[in-house]
PDB file of C-alpha atoms and ligand atoms in Angstrom:
ATOM      1  CA  MET A1051       1.411   4.839  23.189  1.00  0.00           C
ATOM      2  CA  SER A1052      -0.131   1.558  22.089  1.00  0.00           C
ATOM      3  CA  THR A1053       0.991  -1.943  22.940  1.00  0.00           C
ATOM      4  CA  GLY A1054      -0.785  -3.635  20.036  1.00  0.00           C
ATOM      5  CA  PRO A1055       0.621  -6.578  18.130  1.00  0.00           C
ATOM      6  CA  HIS A1056       3.503  -6.449  15.661  1.00  0.00           C
ATOM      7  CA  LEU A1057       2.860  -3.769  13.046  1.00  0.00           C
ATOM      8  CA  ARG A1058       3.791  -5.146   9.641  1.00  0.00           C
ATOM      9  CA  LEU A1059       5.937  -3.110   7.277  1.00  0.00           C
ATOM     10  CA  GLY A1060       5.293  -3.546   3.573  1.00  0.00           C
ATOM     11  CA  VAL A1061       8.122  -2.041   1.543  1.00  0.00           C
ATOM     12  CA  ASN A1062       7.090  -0.577  -1.798  1.00  0.00           C
ATOM     13  CA  ILE A1063       9.906  -0.989  -4.334  1.00  0.00           C
ATOM     14  CA  ASP A1064       8.270   0.864  -7.276  1.00  0.00           C
ATOM     15  CA  HIS A1065      10.746   3.699  -7.319  1.00  0.00           C
ATOM     16  CA  VAL A1066      13.737   1.444  -7.796  1.00  0.00           C
ATOM     17  CA  ALA A1067      12.036   0.634 -11.102  1.00  0.00           C
ATOM     18  CA  THR A1068      11.439   4.361 -11.700  1.00  0.00           C
ATOM     19  CA  ILE A1069      15.208   4.927 -11.598  1.00  0.00           C
ATOM     20  CA  ARG A1070      15.880   1.883 -13.809  1.00  0.00           C
ATOM     21  CA  ASN A1071      13.311   2.979 -16.369  1.00  0.00           C
ATOM     22  CA  ALA A1072      14.656   6.555 -16.476  1.00  0.00           C
ATOM     23  CA  ARG A1073      17.620   5.179 -18.446  1.00  0.00           C
ATOM     24  CA  GLY A1074      16.059   2.119 -20.036  1.00  0.00           C
ATOM     25  CA  THR A1075      18.712  -0.101 -18.445  1.00  0.00           C
ATOM     26  CA  SER A1076      18.225  -3.384 -16.598  1.00  0.00           C
ATOM     27  CA  TYR A1077      19.473  -1.821 -13.326  1.00  0.00           C
ATOM     28  CA  PRO A1078      18.769  -1.001 -10.553  1.00  0.00           C
ATOM     29  CA  ASP A1079      16.621  -4.122 -10.309  1.00  0.00           C
ATOM     30  CA  PRO A1080      13.533  -3.776  -8.074  1.00  0.00           C
ATOM     31  CA  VAL A1081      13.583  -7.527  -7.419  1.00  0.00           C
ATOM     32  CA  ARG A1082      17.078  -7.237  -5.969  1.00  0.00           C
ATOM     33  CA  ALA A1083      15.747  -4.412  -3.778  1.00  0.00           C
ATOM     34  CA  ALA A1084      12.851  -6.629  -2.698  1.00  0.00           C
ATOM     35  CA  LEU A1085      15.230  -9.412  -1.684  1.00  0.00           C
ATOM     36  CA  ILE A1086      17.345  -6.964   0.331  1.00  0.00           C
ATOM     37  CA  ALA A1087      14.164  -5.598   1.966  1.00  0.00           C
ATOM     38  CA  GLN A1088      13.146  -9.143   2.802  1.00  0.00           C
ATOM     39  CA  GLU A1089      16.541  -9.722   4.474  1.00  0.00           C
ATOM     40  CA  ALA A1090      16.282  -6.393   6.301  1.00  0.00           C
ATOM     41  CA  GLY A1091      13.047  -7.391   8.017  1.00  0.00           C
ATOM     42  CA  ALA A1092      10.272  -6.210   5.699  1.00  0.00           C
ATOM     43  CA  ASP A1093       7.091  -8.189   6.362  1.00  0.00           C
ATOM     44  CA  GLY A1094       5.932  -7.873   2.773  1.00  0.00           C
ATOM     45  CA  ILE A1095       6.768  -6.335  -0.590  1.00  0.00           C
ATOM     46  CA  THR A1096       4.384  -3.987  -2.342  1.00  0.00           C
ATOM     47  CA  ALA A1097       4.555  -3.254  -6.060  1.00  0.00           C
ATOM     48  CA  HIS A1098       2.181  -1.207  -8.212  1.00  0.00           C
ATOM     49  CA  LEU A1099       1.769  -2.443 -11.772  1.00  0.00           C
ATOM     50  CA  ARG A1100       0.479   0.693 -13.433  1.00  0.00           C
ATOM     51  CA  GLU A1101      -1.495   0.601 -16.657  1.00  0.00           C
ATOM     52  CA  ASP A1102       1.217   2.663 -18.399  1.00  0.00           C
ATOM     53  CA  ARG A1103       4.016   0.470 -16.860  1.00  0.00           C
ATOM     54  CA  ARG A1104       5.872   3.618 -15.864  1.00  0.00           C
ATOM     55  CA  HIS A1105       7.885   1.779 -13.198  1.00  0.00           C
ATOM     56  CA  ILE A1106       7.082  -1.865 -12.356  1.00  0.00           C
ATOM     57  CA  THR A1107       6.742  -4.174 -15.385  1.00  0.00           C
ATOM     58  CA  ASP A1108       4.905  -7.454 -15.944  1.00  0.00           C
ATOM     59  CA  ASP A1109       8.235  -9.256 -15.805  1.00  0.00           C
ATOM     60  CA  ASP A1110       9.022  -7.658 -12.425  1.00  0.00           C
ATOM     61  CA  ILE A1111       5.722  -8.989 -11.046  1.00  0.00           C
ATOM     62  CA  ALA A1112       6.460 -12.474 -12.389  1.00  0.00           C
ATOM     63  CA  ARG A1113       9.927 -12.454 -10.794  1.00  0.00           C
ATOM     64  CA  LEU A1114       8.614 -11.074  -7.486  1.00  0.00           C
ATOM     65  CA  ALA A1115       5.856 -13.690  -7.394  1.00  0.00           C
ATOM     66  CA  ASP A1116       8.462 -16.437  -7.974  1.00  0.00           C
ATOM     67  CA  GLY A1117      11.331 -15.147  -5.878  1.00  0.00           C
ATOM     68  CA  LEU A1118       9.946 -13.869  -2.569  1.00  0.00           C
ATOM     69  CA  THR A1119       9.360 -15.829   0.598  1.00  0.00           C
ATOM     70  CA  ILE A1120       7.458 -12.949   2.245  1.00  0.00           C
ATOM     71  CA  PRO A1121       4.003 -11.923   0.955  1.00  0.00           C
ATOM     72  CA  LEU A1122       3.654  -9.919  -2.252  1.00  0.00           C
ATOM     73  CA  ASN A1123       1.043  -7.169  -2.256  1.00  0.00           C
ATOM     74  CA  LEU A1124       0.154  -6.273  -5.866  1.00  0.00           C
ATOM     75  CA  GLU A1125      -1.272  -2.780  -6.181  1.00  0.00           C
ATOM     76  CA  MET A1126      -3.339  -2.330  -9.309  1.00  0.00           C
ATOM     77  CA  ALA A1127      -6.216  -0.499 -10.933  1.00  0.00           C
ATOM     78  CA  ALA A1128      -9.545  -2.305 -11.009  1.00  0.00           C
ATOM     79  CA  THR A1129      -9.420  -3.240 -14.701  1.00  0.00           C
ATOM     80  CA  GLU A1130      -9.952  -6.525 -16.541  1.00  0.00           C
ATOM     81  CA  GLU A1131      -6.342  -6.461 -17.746  1.00  0.00           C
ATOM     82  CA  MET A1132      -4.988  -6.172 -14.196  1.00  0.00           C
ATOM     83  CA  LEU A1133      -7.451  -8.722 -12.873  1.00  0.00           C
ATOM     84  CA  ALA A1134      -6.163 -11.286 -15.397  1.00  0.00           C
ATOM     85  CA  ILE A1135      -2.567 -10.623 -14.287  1.00  0.00           C
ATOM     86  CA  ALA A1136      -3.504 -10.968 -10.606  1.00  0.00           C
ATOM     87  CA  LEU A1137      -5.358 -14.217 -11.262  1.00  0.00           C
ATOM     88  CA  ARG A1138      -2.340 -15.562 -13.156  1.00  0.00           C
ATOM     89  CA  HIS A1139       0.158 -14.866 -10.347  1.00  0.00           C
ATOM     90  CA  ARG A1140      -2.187 -15.094  -7.351  1.00  0.00           C
ATOM     91  CA  PRO A1141      -0.172 -12.802  -5.068  1.00  0.00           C
ATOM     92  CA  HIS A1142      -0.872 -12.994  -1.339  1.00  0.00           C
ATOM     93  CA  ALA A1143      -2.666  -9.621  -1.497  1.00  0.00           C
ATOM     94  CA  VAL A1144      -4.163  -7.351  -4.136  1.00  0.00           C
ATOM     95  CA  CYS A1145      -4.647  -3.695  -3.258  1.00  0.00           C
ATOM     96  CA  LEU A1146      -7.082  -1.937  -5.579  1.00  0.00           C
ATOM     97  CA  VAL A1147      -6.029   1.662  -6.175  1.00  0.00           C
ATOM     98  CA  PRO A1148      -7.422   4.454  -8.362  1.00  0.00           C
ATOM     99  CA  GLU A1149      -5.495   5.409 -11.468  1.00  0.00           C
ATOM    100  CA  ARG A1150      -7.994   7.554 -13.365  1.00  0.00           C
ATOM    101  CA  ARG A1151      -9.628  10.709 -12.086  1.00  0.00           C
ATOM    102  CA  GLU A1152     -13.119   9.233 -12.172  1.00  0.00           C
ATOM    103  CA  GLU A1153     -12.026   6.375  -9.888  1.00  0.00           C
ATOM    104  CA  ARG A1154     -10.918   8.721  -7.111  1.00  0.00           C
ATOM    105  CA  THR A1155     -12.621  10.509  -4.274  1.00  0.00           C
ATOM    106  CA  THR A1156     -11.783  14.220  -4.049  1.00  0.00           C
ATOM    107  CA  GLU A1157      -9.046  13.354  -1.526  1.00  0.00           C
ATOM    108  CA  GLY A1158      -7.453  10.689  -3.730  1.00  0.00           C
ATOM    109  CA  GLY A1159      -8.579   7.295  -2.442  1.00  0.00           C
ATOM    110  CA  LEU A1160     -10.485   4.729  -4.472  1.00  0.00           C
ATOM    111  CA  ASP A1161     -14.187   5.645  -4.648  1.00  0.00           C
ATOM    112  CA  ALA A1162     -15.324   2.226  -3.430  1.00  0.00           C
ATOM    113  CA  ALA A1163     -18.834   3.548  -2.813  1.00  0.00           C
ATOM    114  CA  GLY A1164     -19.235   5.138  -6.259  1.00  0.00           C
ATOM    115  CA  LEU A1165     -17.678   2.157  -8.080  1.00  0.00           C
ATOM    116  CA  PHE A1166     -19.572  -0.460  -6.102  1.00  0.00           C
ATOM    117  CA  ASP A1167     -21.118  -2.309  -9.067  1.00  0.00           C
ATOM    118  CA  HIS A1168     -17.823  -2.355 -10.967  1.00  0.00           C
ATOM    119  CA  LEU A1169     -15.787  -3.558  -7.983  1.00  0.00           C
ATOM    120  CA  ALA A1170     -18.135  -6.201  -6.540  1.00  0.00           C
ATOM    121  CA  PRO A1171     -17.586  -8.944  -9.170  1.00  0.00           C
ATOM    122  CA  MET A1172     -13.859  -8.238  -9.347  1.00  0.00           C
ATOM    123  CA  ILE A1173     -13.427  -8.527  -5.578  1.00  0.00           C
ATOM    124  CA  GLY A1174     -15.496 -11.719  -5.656  1.00  0.00           C
ATOM    125  CA  ARG A1175     -13.127 -13.259  -8.211  1.00  0.00           C
ATOM    126  CA  LEU A1176     -10.022 -12.211  -6.279  1.00  0.00           C
ATOM    127  CA  ASN A1177     -11.497 -13.545  -3.018  1.00  0.00           C
ATOM    128  CA  ASP A1178     -12.286 -16.837  -4.759  1.00  0.00           C
ATOM    129  CA  ALA A1179      -8.690 -17.034  -6.059  1.00  0.00           C
ATOM    130  CA  GLY A1180      -7.357 -16.688  -2.502  1.00  0.00           C
ATOM    131  CA  CYS A1181      -5.945 -13.168  -2.904  1.00  0.00           C
ATOM    132  CA  ARG A1182      -6.477 -10.978   0.131  1.00  0.00           C
ATOM    133  CA  VAL A1183      -8.199  -7.895  -1.286  1.00  0.00           C
ATOM    134  CA  SER A1184      -7.409  -4.480   0.098  1.00  0.00           C
ATOM    135  CA  LEU A1185      -9.103  -1.237  -0.946  1.00  0.00           C
ATOM    136  CA  PHE A1186      -6.999   1.931  -0.832  1.00  0.00           C
ATOM    137  CA  ILE A1187      -9.607   4.384   0.442  1.00  0.00           C
ATOM    138  CA  GLU A1188     -10.050   7.686   2.193  1.00  0.00           C
ATOM    139  CA  ALA A1189     -10.714   7.374   5.908  1.00  0.00           C
ATOM    140  CA  SER A1190     -14.456   8.072   5.631  1.00  0.00           C
ATOM    141  CA  PRO A1191     -17.501   6.189   6.941  1.00  0.00           C
ATOM    142  CA  ARG A1192     -18.967   6.070   3.411  1.00  0.00           C
ATOM    143  CA  GLN A1193     -15.917   4.297   1.997  1.00  0.00           C
ATOM    144  CA  ILE A1194     -15.574   1.907   4.966  1.00  0.00           C
ATOM    145  CA  GLU A1195     -19.231   0.997   4.694  1.00  0.00           C
ATOM    146  CA  ALA A1196     -18.753   0.274   0.958  1.00  0.00           C
ATOM    147  CA  ALA A1197     -15.715  -1.917   1.735  1.00  0.00           C
ATOM    148  CA  ILE A1198     -17.798  -3.928   4.208  1.00  0.00           C
ATOM    149  CA  ARG A1199     -20.581  -4.456   1.666  1.00  0.00           C
ATOM    150  CA  LEU A1200     -17.988  -5.335  -0.991  1.00  0.00           C
ATOM    151  CA  LYS A1201     -16.584  -8.072   1.297  1.00  0.00           C
ATOM    152  CA  ALA A1202     -13.034  -6.755   1.051  1.00  0.00           C
ATOM    153  CA  PRO A1203     -11.153  -8.132   4.075  1.00  0.00           C
ATOM    154  CA  VAL A1204      -8.687  -5.210   4.217  1.00  0.00           C
ATOM    155  CA  VAL A1205      -8.839  -1.440   3.827  1.00  0.00           C
ATOM    156  CA  GLU A1206      -5.699   0.652   3.380  1.00  0.00           C
ATOM    157  CA  LEU A1207      -6.362   4.131   4.727  1.00  0.00           C
ATOM    158  CA  HIS A1208      -4.828   6.931   2.658  1.00  0.00           C
ATOM    159  CA  THR A1209      -2.383   8.936   4.776  1.00  0.00           C
ATOM    160  CA  GLY A1210      -1.399  11.364   1.996  1.00  0.00           C
ATOM    161  CA  HIS A1211      -3.342  14.344   3.320  1.00  0.00           C
ATOM    162  CA  TYR A1212      -2.189  13.675   6.906  1.00  0.00           C
ATOM    163  CA  CYS A1213       1.412  13.853   5.644  1.00  0.00           C
ATOM    164  CA  GLU A1214       0.891  17.077   3.700  1.00  0.00           C
ATOM    165  CA  VAL A1215      -0.609  19.242   6.450  1.00  0.00           C
ATOM    166  CA  ASP A1216       0.511  20.224   9.925  1.00  0.00           C
ATOM    167  CA  GLY A1217      -0.697  21.677  13.218  1.00  0.00           C
ATOM    168  CA  ALA A1218      -4.410  21.440  13.969  1.00  0.00           C
ATOM    169  CA  GLU A1219      -5.155  20.172  10.480  1.00  0.00           C
ATOM    170  CA  ARG A1220      -2.780  17.245  10.934  1.00  0.00           C
ATOM    171  CA  ALA A1221      -4.281  16.472  14.354  1.00  0.00           C
ATOM    172  CA  ALA A1222      -7.754  16.415  12.784  1.00  0.00           C
ATOM    173  CA  GLU A1223      -6.551  14.121   9.990  1.00  0.00           C
ATOM    174  CA  LEU A1224      -4.933  11.802  12.496  1.00  0.00           C
ATOM    175  CA  LYS A1225      -8.156  11.592  14.489  1.00  0.00           C
ATOM    176  CA  ARG A1226     -10.115  10.837  11.337  1.00  0.00           C
ATOM    177  CA  ILE A1227      -7.717   8.013  10.409  1.00  0.00           C
ATOM    178  CA  ALA A1228      -7.754   6.611  13.966  1.00  0.00           C
ATOM    179  CA  ASP A1229     -11.573   6.749  14.135  1.00  0.00           C
ATOM    180  CA  MET A1230     -11.928   5.019  10.775  1.00  0.00           C
ATOM    181  CA  ALA A1231      -9.344   2.354  11.678  1.00  0.00           C
ATOM    182  CA  ALA A1232     -11.442   1.626  14.762  1.00  0.00           C
ATOM    183  CA  LEU A1233     -14.663   1.571  12.712  1.00  0.00           C
ATOM    184  CA  ALA A1234     -13.103  -0.800  10.175  1.00  0.00           C
ATOM    185  CA  ALA A1235     -11.796  -3.132  12.881  1.00  0.00           C
ATOM    186  CA  ARG A1236     -15.153  -3.164  14.708  1.00  0.00           C
ATOM    187  CA  ASN A1237     -16.696  -4.381  11.472  1.00  0.00           C
ATOM    188  CA  GLY A1238     -14.170  -7.168  10.967  1.00  0.00           C
ATOM    189  CA  LEU A1239     -11.942  -5.415   8.416  1.00  0.00           C
ATOM    190  CA  GLU A1240      -8.165  -5.298   8.856  1.00  0.00           C
ATOM    191  CA  PRO A1241      -7.005  -1.675   8.582  1.00  0.00           C
ATOM    192  CA  HIS A1242      -3.710  -0.849   6.881  1.00  0.00           C
ATOM    193  CA  ALA A1243      -2.346   2.617   6.096  1.00  0.00           C
ATOM    194  CA  GLY A1244       0.078   4.238   3.740  1.00  0.00           C
ATOM    195  CA  HIS A1245       1.191   7.019   1.402  1.00  0.00           C
ATOM    196  CA  GLY A1246       3.726   9.728   2.163  1.00  0.00           C
ATOM    197  CA  LEU A1247       5.005   8.233   5.428  1.00  0.00           C
ATOM    198  CA  THR A1248       8.514   9.183   6.647  1.00  0.00           C
ATOM    199  CA  TYR A1249      10.573   8.770   9.819  1.00  0.00           C
ATOM    200  CA  ASP A1250       9.192  12.127  10.988  1.00  0.00           C
ATOM    201  CA  ASN A1251       5.487  11.499  10.504  1.00  0.00           C
ATOM    202  CA  VAL A1252       5.087   7.718  10.940  1.00  0.00           C
ATOM    203  CA  ALA A1253       4.863   7.481  14.752  1.00  0.00           C
ATOM    204  CA  PRO A1254       1.290   8.740  15.345  1.00  0.00           C
ATOM    205  CA  ILE A1255      -0.022   6.494  12.558  1.00  0.00           C
ATOM    206  CA  ALA A1256       1.984   3.502  13.814  1.00  0.00           C
ATOM    207  CA  ALA A1257       0.553   4.048  17.305  1.00  0.00           C
ATOM    208  CA  ILE A1258      -3.050   3.519  16.130  1.00  0.00           C
ATOM    209  CA  PRO A1259      -3.620   0.102  17.689  1.00  0.00           C
ATOM    210  CA  GLN A1260      -6.020  -1.322  15.101  1.00  0.00           C
ATOM    211  CA  ILE A1261      -3.670  -0.680  12.169  1.00  0.00           C
ATOM    212  CA  ALA A1262      -1.984  -3.961  11.213  1.00  0.00           C
ATOM    213  CA  GLU A1263       0.285  -2.896   8.338  1.00  0.00           C
ATOM    214  CA  LEU A1264       1.954   0.167   6.847  1.00  0.00           C
ATOM    215  CA  ASN A1265       3.016   0.308   3.210  1.00  0.00           C
ATOM    216  CA  ILE A1266       5.903   2.675   2.638  1.00  0.00           C
ATOM    217  CA  GLY A1267       7.940   3.289  -0.499  1.00  0.00           C
ATOM    218  CA  HIS A1268       9.078   6.638  -1.799  1.00  0.00           C
ATOM    219  CA  PHE A1269      10.754   7.862   1.380  1.00  0.00           C
ATOM    220  CA  LEU A1270      12.506   4.549   2.051  1.00  0.00           C
ATOM    221  CA  ILE A1271      13.919   4.297  -1.460  1.00  0.00           C
ATOM    222  CA  GLY A1272      15.063   7.930  -1.324  1.00  0.00           C
ATOM    223  CA  GLU A1273      16.668   7.421   2.078  1.00  0.00           C
ATOM    224  CA  ALA A1274      18.418   4.317   0.749  1.00  0.00           C
ATOM    225  CA  ILE A1275      20.554   6.620  -1.422  1.00  0.00           C
ATOM    226  CA  PHE A1276      22.097   7.980   1.773  1.00  0.00           C
ATOM    227  CA  LEU A1277      21.907   5.035   4.188  1.00  0.00           C
ATOM    228  CA  GLY A1278      21.652   1.969   1.996  1.00  0.00           C
ATOM    229  CA  LEU A1279      18.362   0.099   1.710  1.00  0.00           C
ATOM    230  CA  SER A1280      18.826  -2.213   4.698  1.00  0.00           C
ATOM    231  CA  ASP A1281      19.561   0.641   7.099  1.00  0.00           C
ATOM    232  CA  SER A1282      16.806   2.784   5.623  1.00  0.00           C
ATOM    233  CA  ILE A1283      14.304  -0.004   6.360  1.00  0.00           C
ATOM    234  CA  ALA A1284      15.803  -0.824   9.766  1.00  0.00           C
ATOM    235  CA  GLU A1285      15.362   2.774  10.892  1.00  0.00           C
ATOM    236  CA  MET A1286      11.691   2.750   9.801  1.00  0.00           C
ATOM    237  CA  ARG A1287      11.240  -0.513  11.694  1.00  0.00           C
ATOM    238  CA  ARG A1288      12.731   1.167  14.767  1.00  0.00           C
ATOM    239  CA  CYS A1289      10.394   4.186  14.454  1.00  0.00           C
ATOM    240  CA  MET A1290       7.363   1.893  14.102  1.00  0.00           C
ATOM    241  CA  ASP A1291       8.359  -0.335  17.025  1.00  0.00           C
ATOM    242  CA  ALA A1292       9.012   2.670  19.266  1.00  0.00           C
ATOM    243  CA  ALA A1293       5.591   4.100  18.444  1.00  0.00           C
ATOM    244  CA  ARG A1294       4.002   0.744  19.160  1.00  0.00           C
ATOM    245  CA  GLY A1295       5.782   0.359  22.487  1.00  0.00           C
ATOM    246  CA  VAL A1296       7.850  -2.597  21.278  1.00  0.00           C
ATOM    247  CA  ALA A1297      11.335  -2.715  22.789  1.00  0.00           C
TER     248      ALA A1297
HETATM  249  N1  PXP B2708      -0.044   2.440  -0.382  1.00  0.00           N
HETATM  250  C1  PXP B2708      -0.587   2.625  -1.604  1.00  0.00           C
HETATM  251  C2  PXP B2708      -1.928   2.035  -1.884  1.00  0.00           C
HETATM  252  C3  PXP B2708       0.102   3.330  -2.586  1.00  0.00           C
HETATM  253  O1  PXP B2708      -0.442   3.494  -3.812  1.00  0.00           O
HETATM  254  C4  PXP B2708       1.379   3.841  -2.296  1.00  0.00           C
HETATM  255  C5  PXP B2708       2.153   4.571  -3.348  1.00  0.00           C
HETATM  256  O2  PXP B2708       2.456   3.737  -4.386  1.00  0.00           O
HETATM  257  C6  PXP B2708       1.911   3.599  -1.036  1.00  0.00           C
HETATM  258  C7  PXP B2708       1.171   2.919  -0.077  1.00  0.00           C
HETATM  259  C8  PXP B2708       3.283   4.060  -0.654  1.00  0.00           C
HETATM  260  O3  PXP B2708       3.336   5.448  -0.662  1.00  0.00           O
HETATM  261  P1  PXP B2708       4.751   6.153  -0.587  1.00  0.00           P
HETATM  262  O4  PXP B2708       5.523   5.747  -1.775  1.00  0.00           O
HETATM  263  O5  PXP B2708       4.406   7.618  -0.556  1.00  0.00           O
HETATM  264  O6  PXP B2708       5.396   5.689   0.698  1.00  0.00           O
END
């Protein structure tokens, strides 16, 4: 068990917009969900503006940027279109994520090493605009080393594979994520983690002392159907605090 500092919870509200967009209505409103999450103790709100706008829209980002008092983490592909939107709203954080196959590593994270020349000027512009850049990468030395050279202050380690496997394979994945969180922190990067986390699998990731933030969406929004959003978030907070040794 770790006794590290407060582990931040970023609540991803994309899938409230997925439900809204399934019927083309104006409800449920992801901004309303973000405000409830803020009340319920979320440390930040994460929203992914996808190129095809399949859930979050440009208007949602504008309303989130205006309406939140906690930090907004804008997830986006590393494209000129998305860069212009980020520079217009200047969210607290911008997490660069892969959307196309050629932007991904085989495991699914952003290929920061392979895309180095494309990413470097974009990260420079976001850093200059005061947005805290995060790279959503696989937990691998090659990707961490690229993030360091790219001067990204944050890396978000992809927990998708960890969540999909079990037994010895999960233990190996967990060790890989813990080792890479330590490597990132030793090199001055702030490690975050996310993708696929639930009440059942969050504790070992939350206990990694160098990890400063978890971004969690799909499970929390699904659980909100049964518990309500505030209680769904409160229970995740409890799981994270217990893993971190916080009373
Ligand atoms: N972090 C990043 C970079 C993501 O792209 C996502 C999914 O949108 C998440 C965290 C949250 O993953 P999940 O919805 O599975 O909790």
